[in-house]
mmCIF file of C-alpha atoms and ligand atoms in Angstrom:
data_model
loop_
_atom_site.group_PDB
_atom_site.id
_atom_site.type_symbol
_atom_site.label_atom_id
_atom_site.label_comp_id
_atom_site.label_asym_id
_atom_site.label_seq_id
_atom_site.Cartn_x
_atom_site.Cartn_y
_atom_site.Cartn_z
ATOM 1 C CA UNK A 1 25.616 -13.428 12.711
ATOM 2 C CA UNK A 2 26.590 -10.736 10.235
ATOM 3 C CA UNK A 3 24.706 -7.333 10.405
ATOM 4 C CA UNK A 4 23.585 -5.267 7.585
ATOM 5 C CA UNK A 5 26.029 -2.464 6.511
ATOM 6 C CA UNK A 6 26.459 0.381 8.773
ATOM 7 C CA UNK A 7 24.752 -1.427 11.708
ATOM 8 C CA UNK A 8 26.240 -2.040 15.191
ATOM 9 C CA UNK A 9 24.660 -4.458 17.854
ATOM 10 C CA UNK A 10 23.454 -3.011 21.055
ATOM 11 C CA UNK A 11 22.897 -4.969 24.188
ATOM 12 C CA UNK A 12 19.329 -5.948 24.637
ATOM 13 C CA UNK A 13 16.376 -4.164 22.895
ATOM 14 C CA UNK A 14 15.908 -0.475 23.614
ATOM 15 C CA UNK A 15 12.693 1.204 23.457
ATOM 16 C CA UNK A 16 12.890 3.582 20.525
ATOM 17 C CA UNK A 17 10.772 6.115 18.537
ATOM 18 C CA UNK A 18 9.867 9.603 17.802
ATOM 19 C CA UNK A 19 8.518 10.533 21.165
ATOM 20 C CA UNK A 20 10.436 8.818 23.897
ATOM 21 C CA UNK A 21 9.457 11.610 26.296
ATOM 22 C CA UNK A 22 5.905 10.348 26.555
ATOM 23 C CA UNK A 23 4.869 7.010 27.952
ATOM 24 C CA UNK A 24 3.644 4.353 25.367
ATOM 25 C CA UNK A 25 -0.091 5.082 24.564
ATOM 26 C CA UNK A 26 -2.489 3.036 26.802
ATOM 27 C CA UNK A 27 -4.025 -0.171 25.462
ATOM 28 C CA UNK A 28 -7.729 -0.143 25.581
ATOM 29 C CA UNK A 29 -9.565 -2.927 27.105
ATOM 30 C CA UNK A 30 -10.852 -4.374 23.714
ATOM 31 C CA UNK A 31 -8.321 -3.186 21.068
ATOM 32 C CA UNK A 32 -9.410 -2.922 17.387
ATOM 33 C CA UNK A 33 -7.606 -2.157 14.189
ATOM 34 C CA UNK A 34 -9.443 -0.114 11.395
ATOM 35 C CA UNK A 35 -8.966 -1.371 8.002
ATOM 36 C CA UNK A 36 -9.658 1.312 5.238
ATOM 37 C CA UNK A 37 -8.921 2.242 1.803
ATOM 38 C CA UNK A 38 -9.739 0.042 -1.278
ATOM 39 C CA UNK A 39 -12.269 -2.108 0.460
ATOM 40 C CA UNK A 40 -15.972 -2.274 -0.188
ATOM 41 C CA UNK A 41 -16.329 -0.942 3.302
ATOM 42 C CA UNK A 42 -14.133 -0.128 6.343
ATOM 43 C CA UNK A 43 -13.554 -3.031 8.692
ATOM 44 C CA UNK A 44 -13.218 -2.699 12.506
ATOM 45 C CA UNK A 45 -11.146 -5.820 13.412
ATOM 46 C CA UNK A 46 -10.860 -6.712 17.219
ATOM 47 C CA UNK A 47 -7.246 -7.429 17.798
ATOM 48 C CA UNK A 48 -8.595 -10.623 19.593
ATOM 49 C CA UNK A 49 -9.743 -12.020 16.143
ATOM 50 C CA UNK A 50 -6.025 -12.418 15.192
ATOM 51 C CA UNK A 51 -5.747 -15.454 17.447
ATOM 52 C CA UNK A 52 -8.149 -17.230 14.905
ATOM 53 C CA UNK A 53 -5.541 -17.027 12.106
ATOM 54 C CA UNK A 54 -2.458 -19.528 12.024
ATOM 55 C CA UNK A 55 0.189 -18.636 14.492
ATOM 56 C CA UNK A 56 3.782 -17.995 13.377
ATOM 57 C CA UNK A 57 6.988 -17.561 15.008
ATOM 58 C CA UNK A 58 9.933 -15.602 13.516
ATOM 59 C CA UNK A 59 13.544 -15.226 14.913
ATOM 60 C CA UNK A 60 15.146 -12.330 13.587
ATOM 61 C CA UNK A 61 17.532 -9.212 14.236
ATOM 62 C CA UNK A 62 15.863 -5.750 14.328
ATOM 63 C CA UNK A 63 17.517 -2.776 12.683
ATOM 64 C CA UNK A 64 16.996 0.721 13.464
ATOM 65 C CA UNK A 65 17.855 3.320 10.550
ATOM 66 C CA UNK A 66 19.899 5.255 13.268
ATOM 67 C CA UNK A 67 22.416 2.412 13.243
ATOM 68 C CA UNK A 68 21.701 0.114 16.182
ATOM 69 C CA UNK A 69 20.530 -3.453 15.912
ATOM 70 C CA UNK A 70 19.091 -5.928 18.415
ATOM 71 C CA UNK A 71 19.846 -9.400 17.737
ATOM 72 C CA UNK A 72 18.170 -12.666 18.012
ATOM 73 C CA UNK A 73 14.529 -11.620 18.821
ATOM 74 C CA UNK A 74 11.769 -14.157 18.767
ATOM 75 C CA UNK A 75 8.351 -12.708 17.748
ATOM 76 C CA UNK A 76 5.076 -14.456 17.706
ATOM 77 C CA UNK A 77 1.810 -13.400 15.975
ATOM 78 C CA UNK A 78 0.159 -13.665 12.482
ATOM 79 C CA UNK A 79 1.987 -13.876 9.173
ATOM 80 C CA UNK A 80 1.031 -10.686 7.389
ATOM 81 C CA UNK A 81 0.466 -12.520 4.263
ATOM 82 C CA UNK A 82 -2.066 -14.979 5.936
ATOM 83 C CA UNK A 83 -3.937 -11.886 7.449
ATOM 84 C CA UNK A 84 -3.897 -10.252 3.905
ATOM 85 C CA UNK A 85 -5.418 -13.404 2.136
ATOM 86 C CA UNK A 86 -7.967 -14.245 4.771
ATOM 87 C CA UNK A 87 -9.118 -10.991 6.034
ATOM 88 C CA UNK A 88 -8.235 -8.190 3.399
ATOM 89 C CA UNK A 89 -8.407 -9.911 -0.082
ATOM 90 C CA UNK A 90 -12.187 -11.056 0.422
ATOM 91 C CA UNK A 91 -12.996 -7.426 1.339
ATOM 92 C CA UNK A 92 -11.287 -5.533 -1.558
ATOM 93 C CA UNK A 93 -13.306 -3.611 -4.017
ATOM 94 C CA UNK A 94 -13.715 -5.596 -7.130
ATOM 95 C CA UNK A 95 -10.677 -4.785 -9.453
ATOM 96 C CA UNK A 96 -8.808 -2.862 -7.001
ATOM 97 C CA UNK A 97 -5.004 -3.634 -7.269
ATOM 98 C CA UNK A 98 -3.336 -2.521 -3.983
ATOM 99 C CA UNK A 99 0.243 -1.312 -4.276
ATOM 100 C CA UNK A 100 0.992 0.421 -0.959
ATOM 101 C CA UNK A 101 -0.049 0.117 2.624
ATOM 102 C CA UNK A 102 -0.039 2.619 5.391
ATOM 103 C CA UNK A 103 0.407 1.455 8.873
ATOM 104 C CA UNK A 104 -0.690 3.842 11.691
ATOM 105 C CA UNK A 105 0.141 3.610 15.405
ATOM 106 C CA UNK A 106 -1.898 4.872 18.269
ATOM 107 C CA UNK A 107 0.682 7.786 18.755
ATOM 108 C CA UNK A 108 0.049 8.992 15.229
ATOM 109 C CA UNK A 109 3.212 7.303 13.692
ATOM 110 C CA UNK A 110 2.769 6.241 10.047
ATOM 111 C CA UNK A 111 4.796 3.872 8.092
ATOM 112 C CA UNK A 112 4.379 3.278 4.241
ATOM 113 C CA UNK A 113 5.105 -0.192 3.019
ATOM 114 C CA UNK A 114 4.805 -1.561 -0.490
ATOM 115 C CA UNK A 115 2.422 -4.503 -0.689
ATOM 116 C CA UNK A 116 5.121 -6.767 -2.083
ATOM 117 C CA UNK A 117 7.433 -6.017 0.906
ATOM 118 C CA UNK A 118 4.635 -6.592 3.328
ATOM 119 C CA UNK A 119 3.841 -10.059 1.827
ATOM 120 C CA UNK A 120 7.492 -11.241 2.492
ATOM 121 C CA UNK A 121 7.561 -14.460 4.452
ATOM 122 C CA UNK A 122 8.777 -13.145 7.781
ATOM 123 C CA UNK A 123 6.399 -10.153 8.124
ATOM 124 C CA UNK A 124 4.291 -10.449 10.989
ATOM 125 C CA UNK A 125 1.482 -8.744 12.932
ATOM 126 C CA UNK A 126 3.220 -9.453 16.125
ATOM 127 C CA UNK A 127 1.602 -9.728 19.623
ATOM 128 C CA UNK A 128 4.364 -11.516 21.495
ATOM 129 C CA UNK A 129 8.069 -11.062 21.914
ATOM 130 C CA UNK A 130 10.318 -13.443 23.835
ATOM 131 C CA UNK A 131 7.361 -15.638 24.744
ATOM 132 C CA UNK A 132 5.550 -12.727 26.433
ATOM 133 C CA UNK A 133 2.853 -10.388 25.397
ATOM 134 C CA UNK A 134 4.189 -7.226 23.811
ATOM 135 C CA UNK A 135 5.043 -4.596 26.389
ATOM 136 C CA UNK A 136 4.011 -0.878 25.954
ATOM 137 C CA UNK A 137 7.783 -0.231 25.195
ATOM 138 C CA UNK A 138 7.743 -2.570 22.281
ATOM 139 C CA UNK A 139 4.372 -2.026 20.710
ATOM 140 C CA UNK A 140 1.391 -3.448 22.607
ATOM 141 C CA UNK A 141 -1.142 -4.676 21.767
ATOM 142 C CA UNK A 142 0.178 -5.574 18.283
ATOM 143 C CA UNK A 143 2.838 -4.198 15.864
ATOM 144 C CA UNK A 144 4.238 -4.697 12.429
ATOM 145 C CA UNK A 145 7.544 -6.700 12.360
ATOM 146 C CA UNK A 146 9.233 -6.654 9.008
ATOM 147 C CA UNK A 147 12.837 -7.786 9.860
ATOM 148 C CA UNK A 148 14.214 -7.069 6.336
ATOM 149 C CA UNK A 149 13.280 -3.322 6.647
ATOM 150 C CA UNK A 150 14.361 -0.576 8.890
ATOM 151 C CA UNK A 151 12.515 -0.071 12.319
ATOM 152 C CA UNK A 152 10.609 2.894 11.138
ATOM 153 C CA UNK A 153 8.192 0.697 9.047
ATOM 154 C CA UNK A 154 7.843 -1.685 12.030
ATOM 155 C CA UNK A 155 4.920 0.513 13.462
ATOM 156 C CA UNK A 156 4.019 -0.233 17.153
ATOM 157 C CA UNK A 157 0.690 -0.039 18.658
ATOM 158 C CA UNK A 158 -1.257 -0.608 15.376
ATOM 159 C CA UNK A 159 -4.770 1.087 15.246
ATOM 160 C CA UNK A 160 -5.149 1.339 11.375
ATOM 161 C CA UNK A 161 -3.967 -0.072 8.166
ATOM 162 C CA UNK A 162 -4.824 1.688 5.019
ATOM 163 C CA UNK A 163 -5.030 -0.184 1.592
ATOM 164 C CA UNK A 164 -3.722 2.218 -1.355
ATOM 165 C CA UNK A 165 -4.001 1.560 -5.127
ATOM 166 C CA UNK A 166 -1.233 4.327 -5.587
ATOM 167 C CA UNK A 167 1.752 5.507 -3.713
ATOM 168 C CA UNK A 168 0.432 7.708 -0.964
ATOM 169 C CA UNK A 169 1.580 11.250 -0.900
ATOM 170 C CA UNK A 170 4.988 11.866 0.799
ATOM 171 C CA UNK A 171 4.632 14.035 3.727
ATOM 172 C CA UNK A 172 8.254 14.467 4.563
ATOM 173 C CA UNK A 173 9.603 15.082 0.983
ATOM 174 C CA UNK A 174 11.867 17.951 2.197
ATOM 175 C CA UNK A 175 12.860 16.405 5.472
ATOM 176 C CA UNK A 176 16.571 15.698 5.959
ATOM 177 C CA UNK A 177 15.316 12.209 7.312
ATOM 178 C CA UNK A 178 13.103 11.478 4.167
ATOM 179 C CA UNK A 179 12.210 7.975 4.689
ATOM 180 C CA UNK A 180 13.063 5.467 1.710
ATOM 181 C CA UNK A 181 9.934 3.852 0.317
ATOM 182 C CA UNK A 182 11.528 0.465 0.481
ATOM 183 C CA UNK A 183 13.836 0.794 3.579
ATOM 184 C CA UNK A 184 15.463 -2.507 2.841
ATOM 185 C CA UNK A 185 18.429 -3.060 5.495
ATOM 186 C CA UNK A 186 20.800 -5.164 3.353
ATOM 187 C CA UNK A 187 20.667 -2.398 0.574
ATOM 188 C CA UNK A 188 21.146 0.201 3.206
ATOM 189 C CA UNK A 189 18.017 2.222 1.984
ATOM 190 C CA UNK A 190 18.141 4.681 4.711
ATOM 191 C CA UNK A 191 17.267 7.580 2.779
ATOM 192 C CA UNK A 192 15.093 8.474 -0.206
ATOM 193 C CA UNK A 193 17.778 10.257 -2.301
ATOM 194 C CA UNK A 194 21.043 9.976 -0.578
ATOM 195 C CA UNK A 195 23.176 6.755 -0.380
ATOM 196 C CA UNK A 196 22.715 5.202 3.115
ATOM 197 C CA UNK A 197 26.557 5.363 3.773
ATOM 198 C CA UNK A 198 26.382 9.156 3.495
ATOM 199 C CA UNK A 199 23.531 9.598 5.954
ATOM 200 C CA UNK A 200 24.804 7.199 8.616
ATOM 201 C CA UNK A 201 26.439 9.899 10.602
ATOM 202 C CA UNK A 202 23.293 12.287 10.541
ATOM 203 C CA UNK A 203 21.113 9.284 11.938
ATOM 204 C CA UNK A 204 23.792 8.484 14.538
ATOM 205 C CA UNK A 205 23.704 11.865 15.976
ATOM 206 C CA UNK A 206 19.957 11.754 15.904
ATOM 207 C CA UNK A 207 20.001 8.528 18.077
ATOM 208 C CA UNK A 208 22.249 10.111 20.621
ATOM 209 C CA UNK A 209 20.220 13.330 20.963
ATOM 210 C CA UNK A 210 17.014 11.069 21.383
ATOM 211 C CA UNK A 211 18.594 8.976 23.999
ATOM 212 C CA UNK A 212 19.926 11.991 25.966
ATOM 213 C CA UNK A 213 16.482 13.590 25.996
ATOM 214 C CA UNK A 214 14.877 10.483 27.156
ATOM 215 C CA UNK A 215 17.307 9.688 29.919
ATOM 216 C CA UNK A 216 16.894 13.307 31.082
ATOM 217 C CA UNK A 217 13.095 12.813 31.126
ATOM 218 C CA UNK A 218 13.558 9.537 32.913
ATOM 219 C CA UNK A 219 15.649 11.177 35.648
ATOM 220 C CA UNK A 220 12.962 13.833 36.012
ATOM 221 C CA UNK A 221 10.259 11.262 36.454
ATOM 222 C CA UNK A 222 12.295 9.518 39.023
ATOM 223 C CA UNK A 223 12.683 12.602 41.056
ATOM 224 C CA UNK A 224 8.917 13.123 40.761
HETATM 225 N N1 MTE B 1 3.901 3.652 16.864
HETATM 226 C C1 MTE B 1 5.234 3.796 16.684
HETATM 227 N N2 MTE B 1 5.868 2.778 16.030
HETATM 228 C C2 MTE B 1 7.283 2.930 15.848
HETATM 229 C C3 MTE B 1 8.020 4.081 16.209
HETATM 230 C C4 MTE B 1 7.169 5.159 16.897
HETATM 231 O O1 MTE B 1 7.761 6.146 17.390
HETATM 232 N N3 MTE B 1 5.865 4.858 17.054
HETATM 233 N N4 MTE B 1 9.367 4.136 16.152
HETATM 234 C C5 MTE B 1 9.772 3.480 15.023
HETATM 235 C C6 MTE B 1 11.332 3.137 15.049
HETATM 236 S S1 MTE B 1 12.288 4.623 14.458
HETATM 237 C C7 MTE B 1 11.907 2.161 15.631
HETATM 238 S S2 MTE B 1 13.665 1.954 15.461
HETATM 239 C C8 MTE B 1 11.115 0.992 16.169
HETATM 240 C C9 MTE B 1 11.736 0.760 17.748
HETATM 241 O O2 MTE B 1 11.100 -0.313 18.148
HETATM 242 P P1 MTE B 1 11.132 -0.624 19.729
HETATM 243 O O3 MTE B 1 10.872 0.642 20.466
HETATM 244 O O4 MTE B 1 10.397 -1.752 19.927
HETATM 245 O O5 MTE B 1 12.718 -0.964 19.708
HETATM 246 O O6 MTE B 1 9.764 1.336 16.288
HETATM 247 C C10 MTE B 1 9.337 1.816 15.127
HETATM 248 N N5 MTE B 1 7.962 2.127 15.165
HETATM 249 MO MO1 MO B 2 14.396 3.521 14.086
#
């Protein structure tokens, strides 16, 4: 299978993220997802309720903006578009036209996704990977999976989804890693202003540094 431009296959599926030195956030006994924003009122949705929606399986490759790809992953969960139609739309404020979503993880990581991208056919609220419940490494209890977008919008450990009627303010406007608002892998939208091709080496350097820091931490943990 061909990979998107600038991507290389890695063996297996590494855990990755902004804080690999910390263990994944613990999963509460009865996890919930808060739904907030353009709704008549906030909703606290038990993750267990997702089981009532139609199940969907997606086989896809996963692409981190830093340049590695994991191939042939099999995810299972609920299609985001089914969730949106059945849970969100009936709760929207009359007249509200949602344009952007913000997905928030238990570790505070935020991913901004345009509604039209989130409604794509293969976008899942995924609870299972390779026939098993998600592990802490890969986003337990539930994560967003949007295979046509870079990993950074595939937020793990979902605790909150915000429904916005305008583009949310950019918090990383001046960062060298300024995330692209679409992050589409086949268009190599790695960076908000610079062509993806140009920033490839920057992200590659970053991945090496994060890996090294995480390995050092792992060795320290082993030694106790
Ligand atoms: N909550 C949370 N979600 C996250 C991240 C993170 O640090 N925290 N990192 C993102 C990045 S950059 C990538 S590449 C993928 C990695 O997913 P994996 O750890 O399952 O390989 O998760 C994304 N989602
Ligand atoms: Mo990533």
